[in-house]
């Protein structure tokens, strides 16, 4: 599975923790930055390139982190084909993929700690979209908005 990750200054520290942890698990990871801590940087500069790579099928799933996770999710959902959500609980990390085909997990670097983030990332990465008819029907109603 090809995974991408991106963060602004608000998610910079958590991104480093997640990269270290995922790499130790043997995951292949593409880092879209930020590559250094700059308090004046802007989350769209990192999140949008990650979102575009997901939309282009260059990546299977992505993780985007800003201070709250809100800006990252708002920005990423502007890219057609991306289904991003800010997640703070395990149920949604799993069900967001199974039912809603979430392909970009957004996290708040100033909201959750590394252990919780790792648990959410694990659930997100392990989950698969069910493809059930009712979910496909609902997702089509959403993706039709992108036309
Ligand atoms: C940056 O200060 C902060 O606004 C950003 O990281 C994010 O939380 C936006 O939603």
XYZ file of C-alpha atoms and ligand atoms in Angstrom:
157
model
C 0.000 0.000 0.000
C 1.389 3.427 -0.938
C 0.787 5.995 1.770
C 1.368 9.752 1.717
C 1.611 12.165 4.622
C 1.624 15.944 4.917
C 1.505 18.517 7.715
C 1.846 22.223 8.370
C 3.568 23.633 11.466
C 0.583 22.639 13.631
C 1.063 18.988 12.680
C 4.814 18.983 12.165
C 5.754 17.166 15.387
C 2.983 14.570 15.074
C 3.930 13.907 11.432
C 7.486 13.066 12.521
C 6.143 10.621 15.140
C 3.809 8.939 12.657
C 6.530 8.632 10.013
C 8.888 7.038 12.536
C 6.210 4.607 13.661
C 4.929 3.670 10.177
C 8.464 3.219 8.864
C 9.252 0.880 11.763
C 6.155 -1.122 10.736
C 7.655 -1.532 7.252
C 5.309 0.883 5.449
C 6.462 2.754 2.360
C 5.676 6.417 2.911
C 5.845 9.546 0.744
C 6.346 12.719 2.775
C 4.824 15.848 1.191
C 6.290 18.163 3.818
C 6.630 20.404 5.648
C 10.263 19.371 5.855
C 11.185 21.925 8.496
C 9.247 23.721 11.204
C 8.073 27.135 9.997
C 5.350 28.721 12.130
C 4.296 30.846 9.157
C 3.636 28.052 6.683
C 0.178 27.291 5.217
C -1.495 23.855 5.318
C -2.822 23.972 1.696
C 0.774 24.061 0.408
C 1.335 20.537 1.763
C -2.142 19.049 1.902
C -3.219 19.875 -1.670
C -0.221 18.130 -3.351
C -0.932 15.067 -1.166
C -4.625 15.188 -2.058
C -3.808 15.483 -5.786
C -1.535 12.433 -5.570
C -4.381 10.443 -4.004
C -6.813 11.647 -6.687
C -4.302 10.604 -9.381
C -4.108 7.107 -7.811
C -0.411 7.558 -7.106
C -1.198 6.739 -3.479
C -3.696 4.392 -1.875
C -4.320 6.450 1.255
C -3.035 9.603 2.924
C -2.673 11.270 6.286
C -2.907 15.064 6.591
C -2.208 16.923 9.816
C -2.632 20.540 10.836
C -3.218 22.044 14.259
C -6.851 21.022 14.516
C -7.194 18.867 11.393
C -10.006 21.142 10.245
C -8.129 23.203 7.658
C -6.511 20.078 6.225
C -9.882 18.368 5.719
C -11.531 21.447 4.218
C -8.664 21.928 1.764
C -8.350 18.267 0.769
C -12.061 17.850 0.059
C -11.789 20.508 -2.677
C -9.841 17.970 -4.758
C -12.155 15.729 -6.782
C -11.777 12.081 -5.853
C -10.544 12.821 -2.357
C -12.698 11.824 0.608
C -11.079 13.387 3.639
C -12.325 13.548 7.216
C -11.084 14.820 10.528
C -11.012 11.801 12.816
C -10.677 11.692 16.588
C -12.106 8.254 17.425
C -11.459 4.672 16.419
C -14.980 3.868 15.276
C -14.900 6.621 12.649
C -11.327 5.779 11.585
C -12.518 2.297 10.588
C -16.084 2.964 9.486
C -15.093 6.048 7.507
C -13.201 3.709 5.183
C -15.643 0.785 5.224
C -18.765 2.849 4.496
C -17.549 6.125 3.027
C -14.344 5.086 1.248
C -12.394 7.735 3.164
C -8.987 7.917 1.526
C -7.452 10.769 3.507
C -7.286 10.744 7.299
C -7.001 14.202 8.846
C -5.635 14.632 12.341
C -5.167 17.533 14.722
C -1.585 17.776 15.899
C -2.671 20.081 18.715
C -5.612 17.859 19.656
C -4.401 14.272 19.986
C -1.191 12.633 21.155
C 1.042 10.243 19.236
C -0.359 7.039 20.772
C -3.946 7.922 19.905
C -2.895 9.058 16.430
C -1.092 5.764 15.816
C -4.177 3.803 16.848
C -6.361 5.841 14.469
C -3.836 5.480 11.636
C -3.688 1.724 12.172
C -7.481 1.368 12.010
C -7.616 3.631 8.930
C -4.922 1.677 7.088
C -6.332 -1.763 7.934
C -9.907 -0.931 6.930
C -11.277 -1.632 3.448
C -14.253 -0.091 1.683
C -17.146 -2.595 1.806
C -18.601 -1.647 -1.570
C -22.079 -2.445 -0.246
C -24.831 -1.254 -2.576
C -26.219 1.327 -0.142
C -22.797 2.859 0.413
C -21.993 2.895 -3.302
C -25.359 4.596 -3.932
C -24.602 7.258 -1.330
C -21.070 7.797 -2.569
C -22.313 8.238 -6.133
C -24.597 11.028 -4.913
C -21.515 12.685 -3.460
C -19.197 12.098 -6.413
C -21.886 13.401 -8.803
C -21.263 16.812 -7.199
C -17.747 16.727 -8.632
C -19.012 16.717 -12.230
C -2.297 27.010 12.112
O -2.046 27.881 13.128
C -3.624 26.332 12.234
O -4.626 27.239 11.963
C -3.643 25.153 11.322
O -2.603 24.286 11.649
C -4.900 24.308 11.358
O -5.269 24.027 12.665
C -6.036 24.778 10.575
O -7.127 24.198 10.611
